[in-house]
Coordinates of C-alpha atoms in Angstrom, one line a residue:
X1107 CA 52.4 -33.8 7.2
X1108 CA 51.0 -37.2 6.3
X1109 CA 51.9 -37.9 2.7
X1110 CA 49.7 -39.8 0.1
X1111 CA 46.6 -39.9 2.3
X1112 CA 43.5 -40.6 0.2
X1113 CA 40.3 -40.2 2.1
X1114 CA 38.2 -41.6 -0.7
X1115 CA 39.9 -45.0 -0.3
X1116 CA 38.5 -45.3 3.3
X1117 CA 35.0 -44.3 2.3
X1118 CA 32.2 -47.0 2.1
X1119 CA 31.3 -47.6 -1.6
X1120 CA 27.6 -47.1 -1.0
X1121 CA 28.2 -43.8 0.7
X1122 CA 30.4 -42.7 -2.2
X1123 CA 27.5 -43.5 -4.6
X1124 CA 24.8 -42.0 -2.4
X1125 CA 22.5 -39.3 -3.7
X1126 CA 21.7 -37.4 -0.4
X1127 CA 18.3 -36.3 0.5
X1128 CA 17.7 -32.6 -0.1
X1129 CA 15.5 -30.8 2.3
X1130 CA 13.4 -27.8 1.5
X1131 CA 15.9 -25.6 3.2
X1132 CA 18.7 -27.1 1.1
X1133 CA 16.9 -26.1 -2.1
X1134 CA 16.3 -22.5 -1.0
X1135 CA 19.2 -20.8 0.9
X1136 CA 17.4 -17.6 1.6
X1137 CA 18.3 -14.0 1.1
X1138 CA 17.8 -10.5 2.5
X1139 CA 14.3 -10.0 1.3
X1140 CA 11.4 -11.4 3.4
X1141 CA 9.9 -14.5 1.8
X1142 CA 6.6 -16.4 2.0
X1143 CA 7.6 -20.0 2.8
X1144 CA 5.1 -22.5 1.3
X1145 CA 7.6 -25.2 0.5
X1146 CA 8.1 -27.4 3.6
X1147 CA 4.5 -28.1 4.8
X1148 CA 5.1 -26.3 8.1
X1149 CA 2.5 -24.8 10.3
X1150 CA 2.5 -21.1 9.2
X1151 CA 1.5 -19.6 12.5
X1152 CA 4.6 -18.3 14.3
X1153 CA 5.6 -19.5 17.7
X1154 CA 9.4 -19.3 17.4
X1155 CA 9.9 -22.9 16.4
X1156 CA 7.3 -23.5 13.7
X1157 CA 9.9 -23.4 10.9
X1158 CA 12.5 -26.0 10.3
X1159 CA 15.9 -25.0 11.6
X1160 CA 18.9 -24.3 9.4
X1161 CA 20.1 -27.8 8.4
X1162 CA 23.7 -26.6 8.4
X1163 CA 23.6 -24.4 11.4
X1164 CA 25.5 -21.6 9.7
X1165 CA 25.1 -18.9 12.3
X1166 CA 26.3 -21.2 15.0
X1167 CA 29.2 -22.4 12.9
X1168 CA 30.3 -18.8 12.3
X1169 CA 30.5 -18.3 16.1
X1170 CA 32.5 -21.5 16.5
X1171 CA 34.7 -20.5 13.6
X1172 CA 35.7 -17.3 15.2
X1173 CA 36.3 -18.9 18.6
X1174 CA 38.2 -22.0 17.3
X1175 CA 39.9 -20.4 14.3
X1176 CA 38.6 -23.1 12.0
X1177 CA 36.8 -22.4 8.7
X1178 CA 33.1 -23.3 8.8
X1179 CA 33.6 -25.8 5.9
X1180 CA 35.6 -27.9 8.4
X1181 CA 32.9 -28.1 11.0
X1182 CA 30.1 -30.5 11.4
X1183 CA 27.6 -30.3 14.3
X1184 CA 25.6 -33.2 15.7
X1185 CA 23.0 -34.2 18.2
X1186 CA 25.6 -34.8 20.8
X1187 CA 29.1 -36.2 20.2
X1188 CA 27.5 -39.7 20.0
X1189 CA 25.8 -38.8 16.7
X1190 CA 29.1 -37.5 15.3
X1191 CA 30.8 -40.8 16.2
X1192 CA 28.0 -42.8 14.6
X1193 CA 28.3 -40.8 11.4
X1194 CA 32.0 -41.6 11.3
X1195 CA 31.2 -45.3 11.6
X1196 CA 28.5 -45.2 8.9
X1197 CA 30.6 -43.2 6.5
X1198 CA 33.8 -45.1 6.7
X1199 CA 33.3 -48.6 8.2
X1200 CA 31.8 -51.5 6.2
X1201 CA 29.7 -53.7 8.5
X1202 CA 31.0 -57.1 9.0
X1203 CA 34.3 -56.3 7.2
X1204 CA 36.1 -53.3 8.6
X1205 CA 37.6 -52.8 12.1
X1206 CA 38.5 -50.0 14.5
X1207 CA 41.1 -49.7 17.2
X1208 CA 40.4 -48.5 20.7
X1209 CA 42.7 -48.1 23.7
X1210 CA 41.0 -49.1 26.9
X1211 CA 40.3 -47.9 29.5
X1212 CA 38.5 -45.3 27.5
X1213 CA 35.1 -43.9 26.7
X1214 CA 32.7 -46.8 26.4
X1215 CA 30.6 -45.6 23.5
X1216 CA 33.4 -46.3 20.9
X1217 CA 32.9 -50.0 21.6
X1218 CA 29.2 -49.7 21.7
X1219 CA 29.0 -47.9 18.4
X1220 CA 31.3 -50.6 16.9
X1221 CA 28.8 -53.2 18.1
X1222 CA 25.8 -51.4 16.8
X1223 CA 27.4 -51.0 13.4
X1224 CA 28.8 -54.6 13.3
X1225 CA 32.4 -53.4 13.2
X1226 CA 35.2 -55.4 14.8
X1227 CA 36.8 -53.5 17.8
X1228 CA 40.5 -54.2 18.3
X1229 CA 41.5 -53.3 21.7
X1230 CA 45.1 -52.3 22.6
X1231 CA 45.2 -51.6 26.3
X1232 CA 47.0 -48.6 27.7
X1233 CA 50.2 -49.2 29.7
X1234 CA 49.8 -49.6 33.5
X1235 CA 50.4 -45.9 33.9
X1236 CA 47.7 -45.2 31.3
X1237 CA 50.0 -44.2 28.4
X1238 CA 49.6 -45.1 24.7
X1239 CA 51.6 -48.2 23.5
X1240 CA 52.3 -46.8 20.1
X1241 CA 54.0 -49.8 18.5
X1242 CA 51.3 -52.2 19.7
X1243 CA 48.6 -49.9 18.3
X1244 CA 50.3 -49.7 14.9
X1245 CA 50.9 -53.4 14.9
X1246 CA 47.2 -54.1 15.5
X1247 CA 46.1 -52.4 12.2
X1248 CA 45.6 -54.0 8.9
X1249 CA 44.2 -52.9 5.5
X1250 CA 40.6 -52.9 6.9
X1251 CA 41.4 -50.7 9.9
X1252 CA 39.4 -47.5 9.4
X1253 CA 39.2 -45.6 12.7
X1254 CA 41.5 -45.1 15.7
X1255 CA 39.9 -43.5 18.7
X1256 CA 42.0 -41.6 21.2
X1257 CA 40.3 -39.7 24.1
X1258 CA 42.6 -37.0 25.4
X1259 CA 42.2 -36.0 28.2
X1260 CA 41.2 -39.6 28.7
X1261 CA 38.0 -40.8 30.3
X1262 CA 38.1 -42.4 32.9
X1263 CA 41.8 -41.9 33.7
X1264 CA 41.9 -38.1 33.4
X1265 CA 45.4 -38.0 31.8
X1266 CA 46.3 -36.4 28.5
X1267 CA 48.4 -38.4 26.0
X1268 CA 51.7 -37.1 24.9
X1269 CA 51.8 -35.0 21.7
X1270 CA 54.7 -37.1 20.4
X1271 CA 52.8 -40.4 20.8
X1272 CA 49.7 -39.0 19.1
X1273 CA 51.8 -37.6 16.2
X1274 CA 53.5 -40.9 15.7
X1275 CA 50.1 -42.6 15.4
X1276 CA 48.7 -39.9 13.0
X1277 CA 51.7 -40.6 10.7
X1278 CA 51.6 -44.4 11.1
X1279 CA 47.9 -45.2 11.1
X1280 CA 46.4 -45.8 7.7
X1281 CA 42.9 -44.7 8.6
X1282 CA 41.3 -41.7 10.4
X1283 CA 42.6 -40.8 13.9
X1284 CA 39.7 -39.5 15.9
X1285 CA 40.8 -37.5 18.9
X1286 CA 38.0 -37.0 21.4
X1287 CA 38.6 -33.7 23.2
X1288 CA 35.5 -33.6 25.4
X1289 CA 37.6 -32.4 28.3
X1290 CA 40.2 -30.2 26.5
X1291 CA 38.8 -27.0 28.0
X1292 CA 40.0 -28.2 31.5
X1293 CA 43.5 -29.0 30.3
X1294 CA 46.7 -26.9 29.9
X1295 CA 47.4 -28.9 26.8
X1296 CA 46.6 -27.3 23.4
X1297 CA 43.9 -28.6 21.3
X1298 CA 44.8 -30.6 18.2
X1299 CA 42.8 -28.1 16.2
X1300 CA 46.1 -26.2 15.6
X1301 CA 47.3 -29.1 13.5
X1302 CA 44.1 -29.7 11.5
X1303 CA 45.4 -28.3 8.3
X1304 CA 48.6 -30.3 8.4
X1305 CA 47.1 -33.7 9.1
X1306 CA 44.5 -34.8 6.6
X1307 CA 43.6 -38.0 8.5
X1308 CA 42.9 -36.1 11.8
X1309 CA 39.4 -35.8 13.1
X1310 CA 38.7 -33.9 16.3
X1311 CA 35.5 -34.3 18.3
X1312 CA 34.5 -31.8 21.0
X1313 CA 31.3 -31.1 23.0
X1314 CA 29.4 -28.4 24.9
X1315 CA 28.4 -30.8 27.6
X1316 CA 31.3 -30.4 29.9
X1317 CA 33.1 -27.1 30.3
X1318 CA 30.2 -25.1 28.7
X1319 CA 27.6 -26.7 31.0
X1320 CA 25.2 -27.6 28.2
X1321 CA 24.8 -31.3 28.6
X1322 CA 21.0 -30.9 28.3
X1323 CA 21.0 -29.4 24.8
X1324 CA 23.0 -32.2 23.2
X1325 CA 25.5 -30.6 20.8
X1326 CA 28.7 -32.2 19.6
X1327 CA 31.2 -30.7 17.2
X1328 CA 33.4 -32.4 14.7
X1329 CA 36.4 -30.7 13.0
X1330 CA 38.1 -32.3 10.0
X1331 CA 39.2 -31.6 6.5
X1332 CA 36.6 -30.2 4.1
X1333 CA 36.5 -33.6 2.3
X1334 CA 35.7 -35.5 5.5
X1335 CA 33.1 -32.9 6.6
X1336 CA 31.4 -33.0 3.2
X1337 CA 31.0 -36.8 3.5
X1338 CA 29.5 -36.5 7.0
X1339 CA 27.1 -33.8 5.8
X1340 CA 26.0 -36.1 3.0
X1341 CA 24.7 -38.8 5.4
X1342 CA 23.6 -36.8 8.4
X1343 CA 19.8 -36.4 9.1
X1344 CA 18.5 -33.2 7.4
X1345 CA 17.6 -31.3 10.6
X1346 CA 19.8 -33.1 13.2
X1347 CA 20.4 -30.0 15.4
X1348 CA 17.2 -28.3 16.5
X1349 CA 16.5 -24.6 16.6
X1350 CA 16.4 -24.4 20.4
X1351 CA 19.8 -26.1 20.7
X1352 CA 21.3 -23.8 18.1
X1353 CA 20.1 -20.7 19.9
X1354 CA 21.1 -21.8 23.4
X1355 CA 24.6 -22.8 22.1
X1356 CA 25.2 -19.5 20.4
X1357 CA 24.1 -17.6 23.6
X1358 CA 26.5 -19.6 25.8
X1359 CA 29.4 -19.5 23.4
X1360 CA 29.3 -15.7 23.4
X1361 CA 29.6 -15.7 27.2
X1362 CA 33.3 -16.4 27.2
X1363 CA 34.2 -14.6 30.5
X1364 CA 31.4 -16.5 32.3
X1365 CA 32.5 -19.9 30.9
X1366 CA 36.2 -19.2 31.7
X1367 CA 35.3 -18.2 35.3
X1368 CA 33.4 -21.5 35.8
X1369 CA 36.3 -23.5 34.4
X1370 CA 38.7 -21.6 36.7
X1371 CA 36.5 -22.3 39.7
X1372 CA 36.3 -26.0 38.9
X1373 CA 40.0 -26.3 38.4
X1374 CA 40.6 -24.7 41.8
X1375 CA 38.0 -27.0 43.4
X1376 CA 39.7 -30.0 41.8
X1377 CA 43.0 -29.1 43.5
X1378 CA 41.4 -28.9 46.9
X1379 CA 39.4 -32.1 46.3
X1380 CA 42.6 -33.9 45.2
X1381 CA 44.4 -33.1 48.4
X1382 CA 41.4 -34.0 50.6
X1383 CA 41.0 -37.3 48.9
X1384 CA 44.6 -38.2 49.7
X1385 CA 43.7 -38.1 53.4
X1386 CA 40.9 -40.7 53.2
X1387 CA 42.1 -43.9 54.7
X1388 CA 40.6 -46.3 52.1
X1389 CA 41.9 -44.3 49.2
X1390 CA 45.2 -45.9 48.1
X1391 CA 45.9 -43.7 45.0
X1392 CA 44.5 -40.4 43.6
X1393 CA 45.4 -40.1 39.9
X1394 CA 46.3 -36.7 38.4
X1395 CA 43.7 -35.3 36.0
X1396 CA 43.6 -32.8 33.2
X1397 CA 39.8 -33.1 33.2
X1398 CA 36.9 -32.1 35.5
X1399 CA 37.0 -35.4 37.4
X1400 CA 39.3 -37.4 39.5
X1401 CA 39.9 -41.2 39.4
X1402 CA 40.7 -42.7 42.8
X1403 CA 41.8 -46.3 43.7
X1404 CA 40.1 -47.6 46.9
X1405 CA 40.1 -50.8 48.9
X1406 CA 36.7 -52.0 47.7
X1407 CA 35.0 -49.9 44.9
X1408 CA 31.7 -51.8 45.0
X1409 CA 31.3 -51.4 48.7
X1410 CA 32.3 -47.7 48.7
X1411 CA 30.0 -47.0 45.8
X1412 CA 27.1 -48.4 47.7
X1413 CA 28.0 -46.6 50.8
X1414 CA 28.1 -43.3 49.0
X1415 CA 24.7 -44.0 47.3
X1416 CA 23.1 -44.6 50.6
X1417 CA 24.5 -41.3 51.8
X1418 CA 23.0 -39.5 48.7
X1419 CA 26.2 -39.2 46.7
X1420 CA 26.5 -40.6 43.2
X1421 CA 29.9 -41.4 41.7
X1422 CA 31.0 -43.8 39.0
X1423 CA 32.5 -47.3 39.7
X1424 CA 35.0 -47.9 36.9
X1425 CA 36.2 -51.2 38.1
X1426 CA 34.9 -53.0 35.1
X1427 CA 37.3 -51.1 32.9
X1428 CA 40.7 -52.7 32.1
X1429 CA 43.5 -51.5 34.5
X1430 CA 40.9 -49.8 36.7
X1431 CA 40.2 -52.4 39.4
X1432 CA 38.7 -50.9 42.5
X1433 CA 38.5 -47.4 41.1
X1434 CA 35.9 -44.7 41.4
X1435 CA 35.5 -41.7 39.2
X1436 CA 34.4 -38.5 40.9
X1437 CA 33.2 -35.4 39.1
X1438 CA 34.3 -32.1 40.5
X1439 CA 31.1 -30.4 41.8
X1440 CA 30.3 -27.2 43.5
X1441 CA 32.1 -26.2 46.7
X1442 CA 29.0 -27.4 48.7
X1443 CA 28.8 -30.7 46.8
X1444 CA 32.6 -31.4 47.2
X1445 CA 32.4 -30.6 50.9
X1446 CA 29.5 -32.9 51.3
X1447 CA 31.4 -35.7 49.6
X1448 CA 34.4 -35.3 51.8
X1449 CA 32.2 -35.1 54.9
X1450 CA 30.5 -38.4 53.9
X1451 CA 33.9 -40.1 53.2
X1452 CA 35.2 -39.0 56.6
X1453 CA 32.0 -40.4 58.2
X1454 CA 33.0 -43.8 56.7
X1455 CA 36.5 -43.2 58.2
X1456 CA 35.0 -42.7 61.7
X1457 CA 32.9 -45.8 61.3
X1458 CA 36.0 -47.8 60.8
X1459 CA 37.8 -46.2 63.7
X1460 CA 34.9 -46.9 65.9
X1461 CA 34.8 -50.5 64.9
X1462 CA 38.6 -50.9 65.6
X1463 CA 38.1 -49.2 69.0
X1464 CA 35.2 -51.5 69.9
X1465 CA 37.2 -54.5 68.8
X1466 CA 40.2 -53.6 71.0
X1467 CA 37.9 -52.8 73.9
X1468 CA 36.2 -56.1 73.6
X1469 CA 39.5 -57.9 73.3
X1470 CA 40.8 -56.4 76.5

């Protein structure tokens, strides 16, 4: 347990003083009796979405609370994880003064959000085998360091960081440690949610965009202490999660068997894809992954990316990321999609073999 942690010392002074906007649905919480709503200037004719949604998404939080074993007071929902991240910046980071720490290669929005909010981004690269360099990270902080972002399983590398290293950082970092668990449902590692009550500076971000297959509805989840969640609720837009998103999310969350079956199928497909990628001649390394994607090292990432595009296959060139020269990130697709990918890659293989054969024939 981290001793003497005081969240209020991290908080921006203007946020601490802020008198938040109170929406019509804040002032009236509702009851069991049917009511006539003439308070929010809505269109009164019912069509399913003519009323403003619950600004605190209580029904959806109750579902998440049961599934995740976390009290609803420790949950904030956002319009995708990107809104959750932005709220953390706006609550705790003073523009032009404070800094954050990131550990590239990692999810690019941490750096973008820092730039948008005028916050210094101190980068401490992972080791060559994509592990956390704990001492270097701790040494990079100062009294203005407010947030440390760790993506585990990490994007784009696919590996999970060791529990020991993360725990060291949680104890040594003076600000909030934000663990992005977008891919945790694909991993055998346990979520850090189990340690939430023990670590007051821990913030966990999850999403329904990956394993739950709901990228289109934009729903991100933040789990933290009641004090941190209360601050984020204070500054969030009044109706940041719409009614359709809330309903679709609840429906999907209750289909546990269906979701687990899809996850199992994707993990099986990943194992097959991993072995097949090892046989492609221009692939020099296939990195192990705890996520639903695989990072591969190739001879010429730009060239191979363009060849795949021409063949109708879209992957991600990650060569611009530190330590990721000539790498491609491949999402695990359906059985048909994966087979098509491998067929295309083998076509490129045959093209090279044909070129070599013609060269030898011409030489002789």
